[in-house]
C-alpha positions as a Python dict, from the first residue, in 0.01 Angstrom:
ca = {
    (1, 'M'): (0, 0, 0),
    (2, 'N'): (-75, 361, -34),
    (3, 'T'): (-263, 516, 258),
    (4, 'H'): (-394, 827, 88),
    (5, 'S'): (-676, 819, -167),
    (6, 'Q'): (-867, 1031, -407),
    (7, 'T'): (-1148, 1261, -307),
    (8, 'R'): (-1502, 1127, -327),
    (9, 'K'): (-1560, 1289, -667),
    (10, 'T'): (-1257, 1124, -827),
    (11, 'R'): (-1247, 795, -637),
    (12, 'F'): (-1258, 484, -851),
    (13, 'N'): (-1393, 158, -712),
    (14, 'W'): (-1131, -48, -892),
    (15, 'I'): (-852, 124, -699),
    (16, 'D'): (-984, 16, -360),
    (17, 'Q'): (-1082, -327, -497),
    (18, 'T'): (-734, -382, -639),
    (19, 'K'): (-577, -302, -303),
    (20, 'G'): (-839, -524, -140),
    (21, 'L'): (-736, -819, -356),
    (22, 'A'): (-370, -751, -282),
    (23, 'I'): (-411, -735, 96),
    (24, 'L'): (-631, -1046, 92),
    (25, 'A'): (-358, -1237, -92),
    (26, 'I'): (-95, -1119, 158),
    (27, 'V'): (-306, -1202, 465),
    (28, 'I'): (-373, -1554, 334),
    (29, 'F'): (-8, -1605, 237),
    (30, 'H'): (114, -1499, 581),
    (31, 'F'): (-137, -1734, 745),
    (32, 'F'): (18, -2036, 577),
    (33, 'Q'): (370, -1896, 612),
    (34, 'N'): (329, -1874, 991),
    (35, 'Y'): (117, -2186, 1045),
    (36, 'P'): (307, -2399, 1301),
    (37, 'D'): (224, -2742, 1162),
    (38, 'R'): (450, -2776, 856),
    (39, 'S'): (262, -3059, 685),
    (40, 'Q'): (301, -3123, 314),
    (41, 'L'): (-24, -2939, 241),
    (42, 'I'): (83, -2633, 438),
    (43, 'S'): (421, -2630, 264),
    (44, 'I'): (252, -2641, -77),
    (45, 'L'): (7, -2363, 17),
    (46, 'D'): (291, -2158, 165),
    (47, 'R'): (511, -2201, -142),
    (48, 'N'): (235, -2108, -387),
    (49, 'G'): (95, -1840, -162),
    (50, 'A'): (436, -1673, -162),
    (51, 'K'): (401, -1615, -536),
    (52, 'L'): (72, -1436, -479),
    (53, 'G'): (226, -1242, -191),
    (54, 'Y'): (518, -1116, -399),
    (55, 'A'): (284, -1012, -682),
    (56, 'A'): (51, -840, -435),
    (57, 'V'): (334, -632, -286),
    (58, 'D'): (432, -522, -637),
    (59, 'I'): (74, -412, -696),
    (60, 'F'): (78, -210, -374),
    (61, 'F'): (386, -17, -479),
    (62, 'L'): (241, 41, -824),
    (63, 'M'): (-78, 172, -663),
    (64, 'A'): (127, 397, -433),
    (65, 'G'): (292, 558, -735),
    (66, 'F'): (-37, 574, -926),
    (67, 'N'): (-228, 742, -645),
    (68, 'T'): (56, 988, -589),
    (69, 'S'): (74, 1120, -945),
    (70, 'Y'): (-298, 1089, -1021),
    (71, 'A'): (-392, 1292, -714),
    (72, 'L'): (-134, 1560, -795),
    (73, 'I'): (-227, 1591, -1162),
    (74, 'S'): (-602, 1583, -1095),
    (75, 'K'): (-564, 1865, -842),
    (76, 'L'): (-372, 2076, -1091),
    (77, 'Q'): (-631, 2007, -1362),
    (78, 'K'): (-913, 2099, -1126),
    (79, 'N'): (-742, 2430, -1048),
    (80, 'Q'): (-667, 2479, -1420),
    (81, 'I'): (-293, 2497, -1357),
    (82, 'Q'): (-89, 2409, -1664),
    (83, 'Q'): (253, 2354, -1507),
    (84, 'V'): (323, 2091, -1243),
    (85, 'E'): (411, 2320, -954),
    (86, 'I'): (405, 2133, -628),
    (87, 'N'): (492, 2239, -276),
    (88, 'W'): (694, 1926, -200),
    (89, 'K'): (760, 2017, 161),
    (90, 'S'): (388, 2041, 230),
    (91, 'W'): (322, 1725, 30),
    (92, 'L'): (582, 1526, 221),
    (93, 'I'): (460, 1647, 561),
    (94, 'K'): (107, 1533, 471),
    (95, 'R'): (233, 1191, 361),
    (96, 'L'): (429, 1141, 682),
    (97, 'Y'): (132, 1259, 887),
    (98, 'R'): (-84, 996, 723),
    (99, 'I'): (147, 698, 763),
    (100, 'Y'): (334, 756, 1089),
    (101, 'P'): (53, 769, 1352),
    (102, 'A'): (-92, 435, 1236),
    (103, 'Y'): (255, 285, 1229),
    (104, 'I'): (349, 400, 1580),
    (105, 'L'): (13, 277, 1705),
    (106, 'A'): (73, -61, 1538),
    (107, 'V'): (416, -81, 1704),
    (108, 'G'): (265, -8, 2046),
    (109, 'L'): (-22, -255, 2014),
    (110, 'S'): (207, -525, 1875),
    (111, 'C'): (440, -488, 2174),
    (112, 'L'): (140, -499, 2407),
    (113, 'L'): (15, -813, 2234),
    (114, 'Y'): (356, -978, 2272),
    (115, 'F'): (371, -877, 2640),
    (116, 'F'): (43, -1051, 2726),
    (117, 'A'): (145, -1353, 2519),
    (118, 'N'): (483, -1370, 2700),
    (119, 'L'): (677, -1320, 2379),
    (120, 'K'): (1013, -1157, 2441),
    (121, 'I'): (1120, -828, 2277),
    (122, 'N'): (1477, -710, 2314),
    (123, 'L'): (1503, -338, 2390),
    (124, 'N'): (1814, -265, 2187),
    (125, 'L'): (1925, -61, 1887),
    (126, 'N'): (1723, -280, 1651),
    (127, 'F'): (1412, -205, 1857),
    (128, 'L'): (1479, 170, 1825),
    (129, 'L'): (1526, 138, 1449),
    (130, 'S'): (1205, -65, 1429),
    (131, 'F'): (1015, 191, 1636),
    (132, 'I'): (1132, 476, 1412),
    (133, 'G'): (1041, 272, 1106),
    (134, 'I'): (1379, 243, 935),
    (135, 'A'): (1477, -112, 1030),
    (136, 'G'): (1363, -280, 709),
    (137, 'I'): (1361, -652, 772),
    (138, 'R'): (1734, -703, 836),
    (139, 'F'): (1730, -511, 1167),
    (140, 'Q'): (1363, -568, 1251),
    (141, 'S'): (1287, -669, 1611),
    (142, 'I'): (907, -631, 1629),
    (143, 'N'): (727, -740, 1314),
    (144, 'P'): (896, -849, 989),
    (145, 'G'): (597, -702, 806),
    (146, 'F'): (709, -354, 911),
    (147, 'W'): (968, -367, 632),
    (148, 'F'): (692, -230, 411),
    (149, 'F'): (677, 90, 614),
    (150, 'T'): (1053, 138, 571),
    (151, 'V'): (1033, 100, 195),
    (152, 'I'): (720, 312, 146),
    (153, 'L'): (888, 579, 361),
    (154, 'E'): (1189, 564, 129),
    (155, 'A'): (954, 592, -170),
    (156, 'Y'): (784, 904, -34),
    (157, 'L'): (1116, 1067, 56),
    (158, 'L'): (1242, 990, -295),
    (159, 'T'): (930, 1111, -479),
    (160, 'P'): (1014, 1486, -483),
    (161, 'L'): (1364, 1405, -610),
    (162, 'I'): (1221, 1183, -885),
    (163, 'F'): (984, 1455, -1006),
    (164, 'L'): (1247, 1729, -988),
    (165, 'F'): (1522, 1523, -1153),
    (166, 'C'): (1291, 1414, -1435),
    (167, 'K'): (1139, 1763, -1465),
    (168, 'N'): (789, 1618, -1411),
    (169, 'K'): (809, 1417, -1735),
    (170, 'P'): (626, 1085, -1686),
    (171, 'L'): (823, 892, -1949),
    (172, 'K'): (1153, 1005, -1795),
    (173, 'I'): (1025, 894, -1455),
    (174, 'L'): (942, 551, -1597),
    (175, 'V'): (1285, 516, -1762),
    (176, 'L'): (1460, 628, -1442),
    (177, 'G'): (1265, 371, -1242),
    (178, 'L'): (1353, 98, -1490),
    (179, 'I'): (1724, 183, -1484),
    (180, 'G'): (1729, 195, -1104),
    (181, 'A'): (1547, -138, -1081),
    (182, 'I'): (1781, -309, -1327),
    (183, 'I'): (2087, -189, -1134),
    (184, 'T'): (1930, -324, -813),
    (185, 'K'): (1860, -663, -975),
    (186, 'I'): (2218, -682, -1104),
    (187, 'L'): (2351, -612, -755),
    (188, 'A'): (2124, -880, -609),
    (189, 'F'): (2241, -1133, -869),
    (190, 'Y'): (2605, -1039, -803),
    (191, 'F'): (2566, -1120, -434),
    (192, 'L'): (2374, -1436, -521),
    (193, 'I'): (2659, -1581, -727),
    (194, 'G'): (2904, -1450, -466),
    (195, 'D'): (2730, -1662, -202),
    (196, 'D'): (2644, -1357, 10),
    (197, 'P'): (2282, -1426, 117),
    (198, 'G'): (2263, -1122, 347),
    (199, 'N'): (2332, -862, 79),
    (200, 'Y'): (2150, -1072, -181),
    (201, 'L'): (1826, -1053, 17),
    (202, 'F'): (1886, -688, 106),
    (203, 'F'): (1884, -582, -258),
    (204, 'L'): (1627, -839, -360),
    (205, 'Q'): (1337, -726, -140),
    (206, 'D'): (1213, -616, 201),
    (207, 'N'): (1469, -344, 278),
    (208, 'F'): (1528, -115, -15),
    (209, 'I'): (1308, 93, -247),
    (210, 'G'): (1534, -6, -539),
    (211, 'S'): (1369, -349, -526),
    (212, 'Y'): (1035, -187, -611),
    (213, 'L'): (1147, 128, -792),
    (214, 'F'): (1015, 14, -1128),
    (215, 'Q'): (670, -68, -988),
    (216, 'F'): (653, 265, -807),
    (217, 'S'): (771, 461, -1114),
    (218, 'L'): (534, 269, -1341),
    (219, 'G'): (251, 367, -1108),
    (220, 'I'): (357, 733, -1128),
    (221, 'Y'): (371, 707, -1509),
    (222, 'W'): (28, 548, -1534),
    (223, 'G'): (-114, 804, -1291),
    (224, 'F'): (-26, 1072, -1545),
    (225, 'I'): (-178, 864, -1827),
    (226, 'Y'): (-502, 790, -1640),
    (227, 'A'): (-544, 1152, -1532),
    (228, 'E'): (-529, 1252, -1898),
    (229, 'H'): (-734, 973, -2061),
    (230, 'Q'): (-941, 838, -1769),
    (231, 'S'): (-844, 493, -1893),
    (232, 'F'): (-541, 291, -1992),
    (233, 'R'): (-442, 285, -2357),
    (234, 'K'): (-415, -2, -2605),
    (235, 'I'): (-39, 47, -2620),
    (236, 'D'): (-20, -7, -2243),
    (237, 'F'): (-182, -349, -2283),
    (238, 'M'): (27, -430, -2589),
    (239, 'V'): (359, -357, -2419),
    (240, 'A'): (246, -535, -2101),
    (241, 'N'): (159, -849, -2299),
    (242, 'I'): (498, -849, -2472),
    (243, 'L'): (682, -806, -2141),
    (244, 'F'): (481, -1086, -1982),
    (245, 'S'): (556, -1323, -2270),
    (246, 'V'): (929, -1254, -2244),
    (247, 'G'): (914, -1289, -1866),
    (248, 'F'): (732, -1621, -1884),
    (249, 'I'): (1001, -1770, -2107),
    (250, 'I'): (1277, -1647, -1873),
    (251, 'F'): (1083, -1772, -1570),
    (252, 'I'): (1064, -2125, -1712),
    (253, 'F'): (1433, -2118, -1800),
    (254, 'L'): (1539, -2005, -1450),
    (255, 'T'): (1307, -2258, -1286),
    (256, 'I'): (1503, -2536, -1452),
    (257, 'F'): (1816, -2423, -1264),
    (258, 'E'): (1617, -2404, -936),
    (259, 'I'): (1728, -2049, -854),
    (260, 'K'): (1547, -1924, -542),
    (261, 'Y'): (1346, -1601, -542),
    (262, 'I'): (1375, -1577, -921),
    (263, 'Y'): (1055, -1375, -936),
    (264, 'M'): (1224, -1081, -766),
    (265, 'L'): (1537, -1109, -981),
    (266, 'G'): (1357, -928, -1264),
    (267, 'I'): (1051, -1138, -1346),
    (268, 'D'): (853, -894, -1129),
    (269, 'I'): (937, -612, -1373),
    (270, 'L'): (805, -818, -1664),
    (271, 'F'): (494, -960, -1495),
    (272, 'T'): (359, -672, -1285),
    (273, 'P'): (236, -442, -1568),
    (274, 'L'): (6, -708, -1716),
    (275, 'F'): (-108, -832, -1375),
    (276, 'F'): (-217, -481, -1283),
    (277, 'L'): (-386, -398, -1614),
    (278, 'R'): (-578, -725, -1624),
    (279, 'I'): (-696, -686, -1266),
    (280, 'Q'): (-807, -328, -1336),
    (281, 'A'): (-990, -429, -1653),
    (282, 'L'): (-1165, -721, -1484),
    (283, 'L'): (-1272, -523, -1177),
    (284, 'S'): (-1398, -234, -1391),
    (285, 'R'): (-1618, -474, -1590),
    (286, 'L'): (-1745, -662, -1286),
    (287, 'D'): (-1826, -337, -1106),
    (288, 'K'): (-2078, -253, -1381),
    (289, 'I'): (-2276, -569, -1305),
    (290, 'A'): (-2515, -472, -1025),
    (291, 'K'): (-2513, -798, -825),
    (292, 'I'): (-2140, -854, -856),
    (293, 'G'): (-2068, -485, -796),
    (294, 'R'): (-2236, -505, -457),
    (295, 'A'): (-2035, -814, -370),
    (296, 'L'): (-1715, -629, -461),
    (297, 'S'): (-1786, -377, -186),
    (298, 'F'): (-1614, -624, 50),
    (299, 'L'): (-1294, -588, -149),
    (300, 'S'): (-1335, -210, -144),
    (301, 'I'): (-1351, -210, 236),
    (302, 'L'): (-1040, -426, 253),
    (303, 'G'): (-866, -189, 13),
    (304, 'I'): (-958, 124, 204),
    (305, 'Y'): (-808, -19, 523),
    (306, 'S'): (-533, -226, 358),
    (307, 'Y'): (-256, -23, 521),
    (308, 'Q'): (-396, -81, 869),
    (309, 'I'): (-457, -451, 800),
    (310, 'Y'): (-104, -495, 677),
    (311, 'L'): (49, -329, 983),
    (312, 'I'): (-119, -545, 1245),
    (313, 'H'): (-211, -885, 1104),
    (314, 'Q'): (121, -1070, 1141),
    (315, 'P'): (174, -1010, 1517),
    (316, 'L'): (-173, -1152, 1574),
    (317, 'Y'): (-70, -1462, 1376),
    (318, 'F'): (246, -1498, 1585),
    (319, 'V'): (38, -1506, 1902),
    (320, 'L'): (-270, -1699, 1792),
    (321, 'L'): (-152, -1969, 1555),
    (322, 'P'): (77, -2160, 1798),
    (323, 'K'): (-195, -2153, 2065),
    (324, 'L'): (-467, -2271, 1826),
    (325, 'N'): (-243, -2547, 1694),
    (326, 'Y'): (-197, -2667, 2053),
    (327, 'L'): (-559, -2630, 2167),
    (328, 'I'): (-742, -2767, 1862),
    (329, 'Q'): (-693, -3143, 1861),
    (330, 'I'): (-877, -3263, 1552),
    (331, 'N'): (-796, -3385, 1203),
    (332, 'N'): (-514, -3175, 1057),
    (333, 'Y'): (-716, -3067, 755),
    (334, 'L'): (-1011, -2963, 970),
    (335, 'K'): (-773, -2789, 1208),
    (336, 'I'): (-645, -2569, 925),
    (337, 'G'): (-999, -2465, 833),
    (338, 'V'): (-1106, -2402, 1192),
    (339, 'S'): (-788, -2207, 1266),
    (340, 'L'): (-837, -1994, 955),
    (341, 'M'): (-1195, -1919, 1054),
    (342, 'I'): (-1107, -1825, 1414),
    (343, 'V'): (-813, -1611, 1306),
    (344, 'S'): (-1028, -1435, 1045),
    (345, 'I'): (-1291, -1346, 1305),
    (346, 'L'): (-1039, -1223, 1560),
    (347, 'L'): (-842, -1032, 1295),
    (348, 'T'): (-1162, -857, 1184),
    (349, 'I'): (-1234, -752, 1543),
    (350, 'Y'): (-871, -642, 1589),
    (351, 'V'): (-869, -436, 1270),
    (352, 'F'): (-1202, -274, 1358),
    (353, 'S'): (-1071, -181, 1703),
    (354, 'F'): (-742, -57, 1559),
    (355, 'I'): (-921, 171, 1314),
    (356, 'K'): (-1136, 315, 1592),
    (357, 'I'): (-829, 386, 1806),
    (358, 'E'): (-643, 532, 1507),
    (359, 'R'): (-930, 770, 1432),
    (360, 'F'): (-933, 885, 1794),
    (361, 'V'): (-555, 941, 1787),
    (362, 'M'): (-581, 1136, 1460),
    (363, 'Q'): (-857, 1353, 1605),
    (364, 'M'): (-644, 1425, 1911),
    (365, 'L'): (-344, 1510, 1692),
    (366, 'G'): (-561, 1735, 1477),
    (367, 'T'): (-689, 1917, 1785),
    (368, 'V'): (-336, 1969, 1918),
    (369, 'M'): (-195, 2084, 1584),
    (370, 'N'): (-481, 2330, 1528),
    (371, 'K'): (-422, 2505, 1860),
}
């Protein structure tokens, strides 16, 4: 869920639309995940929505890596600089400046929302870790969705080391990411068979950049490729198809043994490349069709503000969904539809207000820093 984007001259619609699709999948998944009435239909939608949610998060980390390297390489090409010489201190400060104010604001508004809804928050060490943004999900006390901030923070802190260690070579970065991801998956599997669910889930997802290191590194690699060719190559699609085919066979095999979270045990590495390339290819084609292209502007808007939407949507669910389930006394199927409609309207208003407040805060920070 990368918060920085290309300049107007180099911005591609498919980038925002891809992030728009991803955040839409996550918002819908979390709706059914947090819906109070656990009917059979909700359970089915939750279970299948989780698959979309996992895939969407992978896409976000791939996009974060892609935008990082593409922006850096495009800037160097524009300035006609041959060597990749980057002021990493300046780069990192800019990244932190772009993600932290929105995060702190989301923390504050979430706590305020809980206060008026009489939801208890314990002011302890976990709260401090959550406020700083390093709680992951294991020590999270405000919003489980804030795990993403922890992991994207880890990714940004690791980025200069990745580039320096790999000497700015995209293929080396990709190989490093693959090795790191495989080691993480092995550790997760070790704790799975050792009946240690805490450490199993820690290495599996939601706490640790190793869980998404391949996706992030693949994004960095493809950022280099796209900056050079302004498209993805046939070999990218060929390799992605092969990986997906292998992954599908393994997925079916593991499903037979009913292993939980098997997608994140390595299937994500095999599926994500093709998912991303197919989405990019489809959106690029659709964007050329005038009528459909205009309709895709909705996805672009979602993509542009995907970071903000991600930060604040779950606390609103925590507050609204139990109340709506209590207040709306109609047929269960109609109740789901009505609840989804009401939540969508209120979430839109909340996001719009959040963005306005964030812009004001950023302007104030800019004024103070420029003095």
